[in-house]
Amino acid sequence: MPGENLTRDEARERAALLSVDGYKVSLDLRSAVGEHTGEGPRTFRSLTTVRFRCADPGASSFADLIAPGVTAVSLNGRDLDPGQVFDGSRILLEDLAAENELVVDAECAYSRTGEGMHRFVDPEDGEVYLYTQYEPADSRRVFANFEQPDLKAPYRFEVRAPEGWTVWSNGSGELADGVWRFAETKPISTYITCVVAGPYHYVTDSYEREFEDGTRLEIPLGAMCRKGLAPHFDADDVFLVTRQGLDFFHDHFDYPYPFGKYDQAFVPEYNLGAMENPGMVTFREEFIFRGKVTQASYEGRANVILHEMAHMWFGDLVTMEWWDDLWLKESFADFMGAFSLVGATRFTDGWITFANRRKAWAYRADQLPSTHPITADIRDLQDAKLNFDGITYAKGASVLKQLVAYVGQDAFLEGARRYFKRHAYGNTTLGDLLAVLEETSGRDMGAWARSWLQTAGVNSLTPQVLLNADGRIDELTVLQDAAESHPELRPHRVAVGLYRRTDSGTLERYAQAGTDVEGPRTVVAELAGAPAPELVLVNDDDLTYCKTRFDDTSLAALRENLGSLTDPLARALCWSALWNMTRDALLPAREFIELVLRFAGRESDIGVLQMLHAWAQSAAVHYTAPEHREQAGRRLAEGASAELRAAGAGSEQQLAWARFFARTAEAPADFELLTSLLDGTVTLPGLTVDQELRWAFLEPLTAHGAADEKRLDEELARDDTASGKRHHVRCLATRPSAAVKAQCWAQVVESDALSNALVEATIAGFAQPSQRELLAPYAERYFAAIERVWTERSIQIGMDVVQDLFPSFLDSRATLDATDAWLASHEDAAPALRRLVLESRDDLARALRGQECDEAAAGR
């Protein structure tokens, strides 16, 4: 629609002209239930009153609204013709007064894409559940507003809902005379307002704290989910982490939680991990575990709970002015999530997960052609949507971890405290943060910001060791380099660790030195004279953001003794470095796979083990030379089967290896074991094949033709739930049939009948690495369809289709050429669409280079 993609320039112009005093939003959601008999989408009434001021009386501006229809518009008591002022996404406002009141009566559409007011019907019991999701700019699908983060205002919501429902919003609410009325919020941005409504299962608790000045704070706590998930809902653990987080942030931020209550809703068909709506945080319901999971899953949920809680200060209390400075909330929340996880909860190894999982996301993003500085150039809302990426989150958090090492934790936290107090309920830019950090640290933050926040790319650090005649270190040097496309060499605060084997055979650190790496070559003088190391780890303790490389001696030591490295963080850093080498075509994929098969069984950190499984499978599918793929796949399946049988009964490792075995199964004997485990004719001591594990076993059986639609229907009858429906749809899409693939393509690309969750499930089943021949016809169809899909569908569905249906499994030079041909002939396509295609092209080109490396190793 014209004007739907708000630009930064338009937002700046509007912010200079307008300031908003308040909103009153009335929603009638009674239409969410019952039969929908009318033509077009199911809609609800949205009545909005906005009070705002204009700095230039007589000027013109616009309000935002995406809705099927507008019934009435009035400005300062003057009725406007909706047909004249509303174009489908904007309401023209002319001849503004110094003080204004806009009233918009609209029919807004319920969503099936997870954007705006999402409506979900539970197949288990027919109940309807609603929730809103807005970031970056979808509140305009629910009520008329000024949709940009720097036009903050207080909100009053009132909602009419079906009888028997409960409604929640950012403030506390009460039901009177059939209307839910909610307390006025503090001044907040449009994208973090929220409504949740339906027959949710709701559990309550409370948090209390007394401060040093004698004042007390009491926060009502709530947690909710669909009724069908209530038997699995471990709300006590959610509340435990919530209270621990509130204690931690109150201890460190010296600013009481400012938004009254703290509800947390686990909602269906959610596109994100979670959203930091103040007082009403929303999460994807997959964080409620229907079956046995490893501690890594509980740690991941706790991290997200704390990440969203950190946003109450970084993002909600103080908000970026425009999406250029998205990092001001997301990088901080990502860092604070790990920082508080380790400091406040039982998950004291959270920095290992951060080093192994979050930074892997950042390293990939920072080597794509779309890489950008942490402070990005966000021209419009489509740019903003795509910048919720590994750079804004994980690289930014890594850089903040480096900053803490650079200025000291006390100075960093004092800077945060001043930042909150100085800018509460306001909007900020990079300069505002740097100002307080300069005050508290006494350092010039400008040079640091230019190197770390305003340039893109990742540096590599490599050790170089020269020994003297006595076999001791004569000189240890850290060499720094960068990609030609992003040549910036940054200052790095690192710890360089030296490791060697002990008499018992373990590989342990015997010396470490902290140093500041500057420029291409830095001598670590403190380590001169130390005994010769077998392993040098240049980013020991993971203080900086870089790709770690090894000298030949260190690499040889890891090939033989990686499993003997006793420090779990050092081991995780070595695995991460080896994976980066594989992706960079410096280590053959099959060598990485053999390292995993040799040493992963000894990995004590379950999160690292599960990451190794994902990397090993990616190495086999994408980076192994085509003629050796079958052999690599067999090695993984055989190794997974052996480790499954060797793992301790009932252990997390046993469960992780069972899931990995299912993902790698490809031979008749594999399918026979999976079928027997499903049927119960074979059991493994301690392994409970619960419902989630049953679906995990059924997917490879279906993909290889060892289970049919009838078998899947029988499983759905056993698990006739919303989760079961998603699994069923995904497994149906895996069937090795040309007709099935054609049906899936039509459902996702040619139709918008499926909800966002079922689109995701269908795509996941459609794209199977074992079905390359079946997928071959869809490369041409993909390039013919994506521009139309991007134009016609919502941005979320467009992203799902463009990213996840890219023909990555057709990893040949021909697919690369077809991608280049599309890019060359579509230079005027939407920049966000081109970005997604360029990223997929880069992944494909990287995979081809990895295959060449793997093939070259086979010939040696």
mmCIF file of N, CA, C and O in Angstrom, residues 322-394:
data_model
loop_
_atom_site.group_PDB
_atom_site.id
_atom_site.type_symbol
_atom_site.label_atom_id
_atom_site.label_comp_id
_atom_site.label_asym_id
_atom_site.label_seq_id
_atom_site.Cartn_x
_atom_site.Cartn_y
_atom_site.Cartn_z
ATOM 1 N N TRP A 322 15.144 6.448 16.762
ATOM 2 C CA TRP A 322 14.735 5.776 15.524
ATOM 3 C C TRP A 322 15.458 4.444 15.475
ATOM 4 O O TRP A 322 16.343 4.169 16.273
ATOM 5 N N TRP A 323 15.109 3.598 14.538
ATOM 6 C CA TRP A 323 15.602 2.228 14.498
ATOM 7 C C TRP A 323 17.090 2.142 14.173
ATOM 8 O O TRP A 323 17.686 1.075 14.309
ATOM 9 N N ASP A 324 17.743 3.251 13.769
ATOM 10 C CA ASP A 324 19.210 3.266 13.632
ATOM 11 C C ASP A 324 19.880 2.791 14.911
ATOM 12 O O ASP A 324 20.921 2.124 14.873
ATOM 13 N N ASP A 325 19.312 3.189 16.037
ATOM 14 C CA ASP A 325 19.900 2.869 17.340
ATOM 15 C C ASP A 325 19.148 1.742 18.042
ATOM 16 O O ASP A 325 19.077 1.699 19.277
ATOM 17 N N LEU A 326 18.616 0.819 17.250
ATOM 18 C CA LEU A 326 17.980 -0.380 17.809
ATOM 19 C C LEU A 326 18.902 -1.082 18.802
ATOM 20 O O LEU A 326 18.455 -1.651 19.799
ATOM 21 N N TRP A 327 20.201 -1.032 18.540
ATOM 22 C CA TRP A 327 21.165 -1.711 19.416
ATOM 23 C C TRP A 327 21.109 -1.183 20.848
ATOM 24 O O TRP A 327 21.452 -1.906 21.786
ATOM 25 N N LEU A 328 20.667 0.083 21.011
ATOM 26 C CA LEU A 328 20.607 0.640 22.358
ATOM 27 C C LEU A 328 19.686 -0.158 23.268
ATOM 28 O O LEU A 328 19.797 -0.068 24.496
ATOM 29 N N LYS A 329 18.769 -0.898 22.687
ATOM 30 C CA LYS A 329 17.967 -1.780 23.531
ATOM 31 C C LYS A 329 18.335 -3.256 23.343
ATOM 32 O O LYS A 329 18.475 -3.977 24.323
ATOM 33 N N GLU A 330 18.527 -3.703 22.096
ATOM 34 C CA GLU A 330 18.715 -5.136 21.883
ATOM 35 C C GLU A 330 20.097 -5.634 22.293
ATOM 36 O O GLU A 330 20.230 -6.704 22.877
ATOM 37 N N SER A 331 21.146 -4.874 22.001
ATOM 38 C CA SER A 331 22.480 -5.300 22.423
ATOM 39 C C SER A 331 22.565 -5.337 23.946
ATOM 40 O O SER A 331 23.124 -6.275 24.533
ATOM 41 N N PHE A 332 22.008 -4.323 24.583
ATOM 42 C CA PHE A 332 22.037 -4.280 26.045
ATOM 43 C C PHE A 332 21.217 -5.409 26.650
ATOM 44 O O PHE A 332 21.631 -6.032 27.625
ATOM 45 N N ALA A 333 20.043 -5.668 26.093
ATOM 46 C CA ALA A 333 19.212 -6.743 26.639
ATOM 47 C C ALA A 333 19.883 -8.094 26.446
ATOM 48 O O ALA A 333 19.811 -8.967 27.320
ATOM 49 N N ASP A 334 20.550 -8.281 25.301
ATOM 50 C CA ASP A 334 21.230 -9.552 25.056
ATOM 51 C C ASP A 334 22.393 -9.733 26.036
ATOM 52 O O ASP A 334 22.590 -10.822 26.590
ATOM 53 N N PHE A 335 23.153 -8.663 26.241
ATOM 54 C CA PHE A 335 24.239 -8.737 27.211
ATOM 55 C C PHE A 335 23.699 -8.946 28.624
ATOM 56 O O PHE A 335 24.173 -9.812 29.373
ATOM 57 N N MET A 336 22.706 -8.151 29.012
ATOM 58 C CA MET A 336 22.165 -8.242 30.367
ATOM 59 C C MET A 336 21.489 -9.586 30.610
ATOM 60 O O MET A 336 21.467 -10.080 31.744
ATOM 61 N N GLY A 337 20.936 -10.199 29.554
ATOM 62 C CA GLY A 337 20.353 -11.519 29.713
ATOM 63 C C GLY A 337 21.388 -12.519 30.195
ATOM 64 O O GLY A 337 21.151 -13.272 31.155
ATOM 65 N N ALA A 338 22.558 -12.528 29.551
ATOM 66 C CA ALA A 338 23.615 -13.454 29.960
ATOM 67 C C ALA A 338 24.237 -13.040 31.292
ATOM 68 O O ALA A 338 24.515 -13.881 32.161
ATOM 69 N N PHE A 339 24.446 -11.735 31.461
ATOM 70 C CA PHE A 339 25.052 -11.208 32.686
ATOM 71 C C PHE A 339 24.215 -11.574 33.910
ATOM 72 O O PHE A 339 24.740 -12.049 34.937
ATOM 73 N N SER A 340 22.905 -11.381 33.825
ATOM 74 C CA SER A 340 22.025 -11.688 34.961
ATOM 75 C C SER A 340 21.806 -13.193 35.101
ATOM 76 O O SER A 340 21.634 -13.692 36.218
ATOM 77 N N LEU A 341 21.812 -13.912 33.985
ATOM 78 C CA LEU A 341 21.666 -15.371 34.040
ATOM 79 C C LEU A 341 22.755 -15.972 34.913
ATOM 80 O O LEU A 341 22.490 -16.824 35.782
ATOM 81 N N VAL A 342 23.989 -15.542 34.682
ATOM 82 C CA VAL A 342 25.120 -16.053 35.446
ATOM 83 C C VAL A 342 25.111 -15.514 36.867
ATOM 84 O O VAL A 342 25.429 -16.235 37.821
ATOM 85 N N GLY A 343 24.720 -14.252 37.028
ATOM 86 C CA GLY A 343 24.807 -13.619 38.332
ATOM 87 C C GLY A 343 23.655 -13.885 39.272
ATOM 88 O O GLY A 343 23.794 -13.657 40.484
ATOM 89 N N ALA A 344 22.509 -14.378 38.734
ATOM 90 C CA ALA A 344 21.319 -14.455 39.589
ATOM 91 C C ALA A 344 20.636 -15.814 39.611
ATOM 92 O O ALA A 344 19.808 -16.043 40.491
ATOM 93 N N THR A 345 20.928 -16.702 38.666
ATOM 94 C CA THR A 345 20.170 -17.945 38.561
ATOM 95 C C THR A 345 21.077 -19.165 38.718
ATOM 96 O O THR A 345 22.282 -19.044 38.902
ATOM 97 N N ARG A 346 20.464 -20.331 38.588
ATOM 98 C CA ARG A 346 21.224 -21.579 38.682
ATOM 99 C C ARG A 346 22.072 -21.844 37.446
ATOM 100 O O ARG A 346 22.908 -22.757 37.454
ATOM 101 N N PHE A 347 21.898 -21.047 36.409
ATOM 102 C CA PHE A 347 22.599 -21.300 35.139
ATOM 103 C C PHE A 347 23.912 -20.521 35.119
ATOM 104 O O PHE A 347 24.090 -19.558 34.371
ATOM 105 N N THR A 348 24.841 -20.963 35.931
ATOM 106 C CA THR A 348 26.080 -20.220 36.133
ATOM 107 C C THR A 348 27.062 -20.367 34.975
ATOM 108 O O THR A 348 28.083 -19.666 34.945
ATOM 109 N N ASP A 349 26.785 -21.271 34.028
ATOM 110 C CA ASP A 349 27.645 -21.430 32.856
ATOM 111 C C ASP A 349 27.078 -20.694 31.642
ATOM 112 O O ASP A 349 27.375 -21.045 30.494
ATOM 113 N N GLY A 350 26.282 -19.663 31.887
ATOM 114 C CA GLY A 350 25.632 -18.958 30.792
ATOM 115 C C GLY A 350 26.590 -18.328 29.800
ATOM 116 O O GLY A 350 26.266 -18.195 28.611
ATOM 117 N N TRP A 351 27.784 -17.929 30.259
ATOM 118 C CA TRP A 351 28.736 -17.332 29.313
ATOM 119 C C TRP A 351 29.271 -18.362 28.320
ATOM 120 O O TRP A 351 29.710 -17.998 27.219
ATOM 121 N N ILE A 352 29.249 -19.634 28.690
ATOM 122 C CA ILE A 352 29.646 -20.675 27.735
ATOM 123 C C ILE A 352 28.639 -20.731 26.593
ATOM 124 O O ILE A 352 29.002 -20.783 25.412
ATOM 125 N N THR A 353 27.359 -20.720 26.941
ATOM 126 C CA THR A 353 26.317 -20.703 25.912
ATOM 127 C C THR A 353 26.434 -19.464 25.046
ATOM 128 O O THR A 353 26.281 -19.526 23.817
ATOM 129 N N PHE A 354 26.700 -18.337 25.673
ATOM 130 C CA PHE A 354 26.860 -17.092 24.924
ATOM 131 C C PHE A 354 27.997 -17.217 23.919
ATOM 132 O O PHE A 354 27.861 -16.852 22.741
ATOM 133 N N ALA A 355 29.138 -17.736 24.362
ATOM 134 C CA ALA A 355 30.305 -17.861 23.483
ATOM 135 C C ALA A 355 30.049 -18.837 22.345
ATOM 136 O O ALA A 355 30.483 -18.619 21.207
ATOM 137 N N ASN A 356 29.332 -19.903 22.645
ATOM 138 C CA ASN A 356 29.174 -20.987 21.679
ATOM 139 C C ASN A 356 28.004 -20.798 20.736
ATOM 140 O O ASN A 356 28.090 -21.128 19.550
ATOM 141 N N ARG A 357 26.913 -20.229 21.240
ATOM 142 C CA ARG A 357 25.691 -20.161 20.437
ATOM 143 C C ARG A 357 25.403 -18.743 19.941
ATOM 144 O O ARG A 357 25.234 -18.522 18.744
ATOM 145 N N ARG A 358 25.362 -17.786 20.842
ATOM 146 C CA ARG A 358 24.997 -16.422 20.432
ATOM 147 C C ARG A 358 26.050 -15.832 19.507
ATOM 148 O O ARG A 358 25.732 -15.194 18.506
ATOM 149 N N LYS A 359 27.326 -16.047 19.828
ATOM 150 C CA LYS A 359 28.366 -15.448 19.003
ATOM 151 C C LYS A 359 28.464 -16.126 17.640
ATOM 152 O O LYS A 359 28.865 -15.488 16.659
ATOM 153 N N ALA A 360 28.087 -17.392 17.548
ATOM 154 C CA ALA A 360 28.051 -18.044 16.236
ATOM 155 C C ALA A 360 27.065 -17.331 15.320
ATOM 156 O O ALA A 360 27.308 -17.177 14.110
ATOM 157 N N TRP A 361 25.931 -16.915 15.889
ATOM 158 C CA TRP A 361 24.938 -16.142 15.133
ATOM 159 C C TRP A 361 25.558 -14.825 14.656
ATOM 160 O O TRP A 361 25.391 -14.415 13.496
ATOM 161 N N ALA A 362 26.305 -14.179 15.544
ATOM 162 C CA ALA A 362 26.926 -12.903 15.181
ATOM 163 C C ALA A 362 27.989 -13.079 14.112
ATOM 164 O O ALA A 362 28.067 -12.289 13.153
ATOM 165 N N TYR A 363 28.838 -14.100 14.251
ATOM 166 C CA TYR A 363 29.914 -14.300 13.277
ATOM 167 C C TYR A 363 29.346 -14.522 11.876
ATOM 168 O O TYR A 363 29.877 -14.006 10.888
ATOM 169 N N ARG A 364 28.281 -15.306 11.792
ATOM 170 C CA ARG A 364 27.673 -15.525 10.471
ATOM 171 C C ARG A 364 27.147 -14.206 9.901
ATOM 172 O O ARG A 364 27.424 -13.858 8.747
ATOM 173 N N ALA A 365 26.374 -13.471 10.700
ATOM 174 C CA ALA A 365 25.765 -12.238 10.207
ATOM 175 C C ALA A 365 26.818 -11.214 9.793
ATOM 176 O O ALA A 365 26.641 -10.469 8.823
ATOM 177 N N ASP A 366 27.935 -11.197 10.517
ATOM 178 C CA ASP A 366 28.942 -10.166 10.277
ATOM 179 C C ASP A 366 29.804 -10.458 9.053
ATOM 180 O O ASP A 366 30.620 -9.626 8.657
ATOM 181 N N GLN A 367 29.628 -11.638 8.458
ATOM 182 C CA GLN A 367 30.373 -11.968 7.248
ATOM 183 C C GLN A 367 29.480 -12.014 6.011
ATOM 184 O O GLN A 367 29.944 -12.348 4.918
ATOM 185 N N LEU A 368 28.219 -11.673 6.179
ATOM 186 C CA LEU A 368 27.309 -11.598 5.045
ATOM 187 C C LEU A 368 27.512 -10.281 4.295
ATOM 188 O O LEU A 368 27.992 -9.304 4.872
ATOM 189 N N PRO A 369 27.111 -10.224 3.030
ATOM 190 C CA PRO A 369 27.231 -8.948 2.302
ATOM 191 C C PRO A 369 26.353 -7.850 2.887
ATOM 192 O O PRO A 369 26.584 -6.670 2.641
ATOM 193 N N SER A 370 25.371 -8.229 3.678
ATOM 194 C CA SER A 370 24.477 -7.258 4.308
ATOM 195 C C SER A 370 24.971 -6.810 5.674
ATOM 196 O O SER A 370 24.253 -6.097 6.378
ATOM 197 N N THR A 371 26.174 -7.225 6.055
ATOM 198 C CA THR A 371 26.665 -6.810 7.364
ATOM 199 C C THR A 371 26.643 -5.293 7.478
ATOM 200 O O THR A 371 26.733 -4.572 6.479
ATOM 201 N N HIS A 372 26.523 -4.829 8.682
ATOM 202 C CA HIS A 372 26.374 -3.390 8.915
ATOM 203 C C HIS A 372 26.969 -3.057 10.265
ATOM 204 O O HIS A 372 27.146 -3.940 11.118
ATOM 205 N N PRO A 373 27.305 -1.803 10.493
ATOM 206 C CA PRO A 373 27.747 -1.420 11.836
ATOM 207 C C PRO A 373 26.647 -1.700 12.866
ATOM 208 O O PRO A 373 25.461 -1.781 12.534
ATOM 209 N N ILE A 374 27.041 -1.832 14.120
ATOM 210 C CA ILE A 374 26.051 -2.044 15.170
ATOM 211 C C ILE A 374 25.064 -0.883 15.185
ATOM 212 O O ILE A 374 23.855 -1.075 15.335
ATOM 213 N N THR A 375 25.571 0.332 15.033
ATOM 214 C CA THR A 375 24.681 1.473 14.813
ATOM 215 C C THR A 375 24.425 1.538 13.312
ATOM 216 O O THR A 375 25.276 2.003 12.551
ATOM 217 N N ALA A 376 23.285 1.076 12.904
ATOM 218 C CA ALA A 376 23.029 0.823 11.484
ATOM 219 C C ALA A 376 22.381 2.026 10.808
ATOM 220 O O ALA A 376 21.897 2.951 11.461
ATOM 221 N N ASP A 377 22.379 1.979 9.491
ATOM 222 C CA ASP A 377 21.706 2.982 8.669
ATOM 223 C C ASP A 377 20.338 2.427 8.284
ATOM 224 O O ASP A 377 20.221 1.641 7.349
ATOM 225 N N ILE A 378 19.305 2.813 9.018
ATOM 226 C CA ILE A 378 17.963 2.264 8.817
ATOM 227 C C ILE A 378 17.120 3.309 8.099
ATOM 228 O O ILE A 378 16.656 4.285 8.690
ATOM 229 N N ARG A 379 16.914 3.104 6.822
ATOM 230 C CA ARG A 379 16.227 4.090 5.995
ATOM 231 C C ARG A 379 14.721 4.069 6.170
ATOM 232 O O ARG A 379 14.046 5.075 5.987
ATOM 233 N N ASP A 380 14.172 2.876 6.504
ATOM 234 C CA ASP A 380 12.718 2.763 6.565
ATOM 235 C C ASP A 380 12.347 1.545 7.406
ATOM 236 O O ASP A 380 13.212 0.854 7.955
ATOM 237 N N LEU A 381 11.043 1.270 7.473
ATOM 238 C CA LEU A 381 10.570 0.188 8.337
ATOM 239 C C LEU A 381 10.958 -1.188 7.824
ATOM 240 O O LEU A 381 11.154 -2.117 8.615
ATOM 241 N N GLN A 382 11.056 -1.372 6.511
ATOM 242 C CA GLN A 382 11.509 -2.666 6.003
ATOM 243 C C GLN A 382 12.951 -2.920 6.417
ATOM 244 O O GLN A 382 13.309 -4.041 6.800
ATOM 245 N N ASP A 383 13.795 -1.906 6.349
ATOM 246 C CA ASP A 383 15.156 -2.047 6.863
ATOM 247 C C ASP A 383 15.121 -2.429 8.339
ATOM 248 O O ASP A 383 15.885 -3.296 8.791
ATOM 249 N N ALA A 384 14.268 -1.767 9.096
ATOM 250 C CA ALA A 384 14.196 -2.025 10.536
ATOM 251 C C ALA A 384 13.821 -3.469 10.813
ATOM 252 O O ALA A 384 14.408 -4.126 11.681
ATOM 253 N N LYS A 385 12.856 -3.998 10.085
ATOM 254 C CA LYS A 385 12.401 -5.371 10.305
ATOM 255 C C LYS A 385 13.540 -6.367 10.116
ATOM 256 O O LYS A 385 13.658 -7.337 10.877
ATOM 257 N N LEU A 386 14.410 -6.121 9.137
ATOM 258 C CA LEU A 386 15.490 -7.047 8.848
ATOM 259 C C LEU A 386 16.685 -6.876 9.779
ATOM 260 O O LEU A 386 17.586 -7.714 9.784
ATOM 261 N N ASN A 387 16.720 -5.783 10.543
ATOM 262 C CA ASN A 387 17.881 -5.544 11.379
ATOM 263 C C ASN A 387 17.751 -6.114 12.785
ATOM 264 O O ASN A 387 18.601 -5.853 13.634
ATOM 265 N N PHE A 388 16.741 -6.916 13.027
ATOM 266 C CA PHE A 388 16.692 -7.699 14.256
ATOM 267 C C PHE A 388 17.536 -8.950 14.004
ATOM 268 O O PHE A 388 17.016 -10.059 13.845
ATOM 269 N N ASP A 389 18.848 -8.757 13.938
ATOM 270 C CA ASP A 389 19.738 -9.801 13.421
ATOM 271 C C ASP A 389 20.871 -10.074 14.402
ATOM 272 O O ASP A 389 20.932 -9.522 15.500
ATOM 273 N N GLY A 390 21.783 -10.949 13.972
ATOM 274 C CA GLY A 390 22.877 -11.357 14.838
ATOM 275 C C GLY A 390 23.851 -10.253 15.179
ATOM 276 O O GLY A 390 24.599 -10.365 16.160
ATOM 277 N N ILE A 391 23.866 -9.195 14.388
ATOM 278 C CA ILE A 391 24.749 -8.064 14.684
ATOM 279 C C ILE A 391 24.132 -7.189 15.769
ATOM 280 O O ILE A 391 24.764 -6.857 16.770
ATOM 281 N N THR A 392 22.870 -6.820 15.573
ATOM 282 C CA THR A 392 22.189 -5.957 16.539
ATOM 283 C C THR A 392 22.085 -6.623 17.908
ATOM 284 O O THR A 392 22.204 -5.963 18.940
ATOM 285 N N TYR A 393 21.873 -7.932 17.932
ATOM 286 C CA TYR A 393 21.738 -8.652 19.191
ATOM 287 C C TYR A 393 23.104 -9.148 19.696
ATOM 288 O O TYR A 393 23.665 -8.617 20.641
ATOM 289 N N ALA A 394 23.618 -10.192 19.042
ATOM 290 C CA ALA A 394 24.745 -10.929 19.616
ATOM 291 C C ALA A 394 26.081 -10.214 19.454
ATOM 292 O O ALA A 394 26.906 -10.224 20.374
#
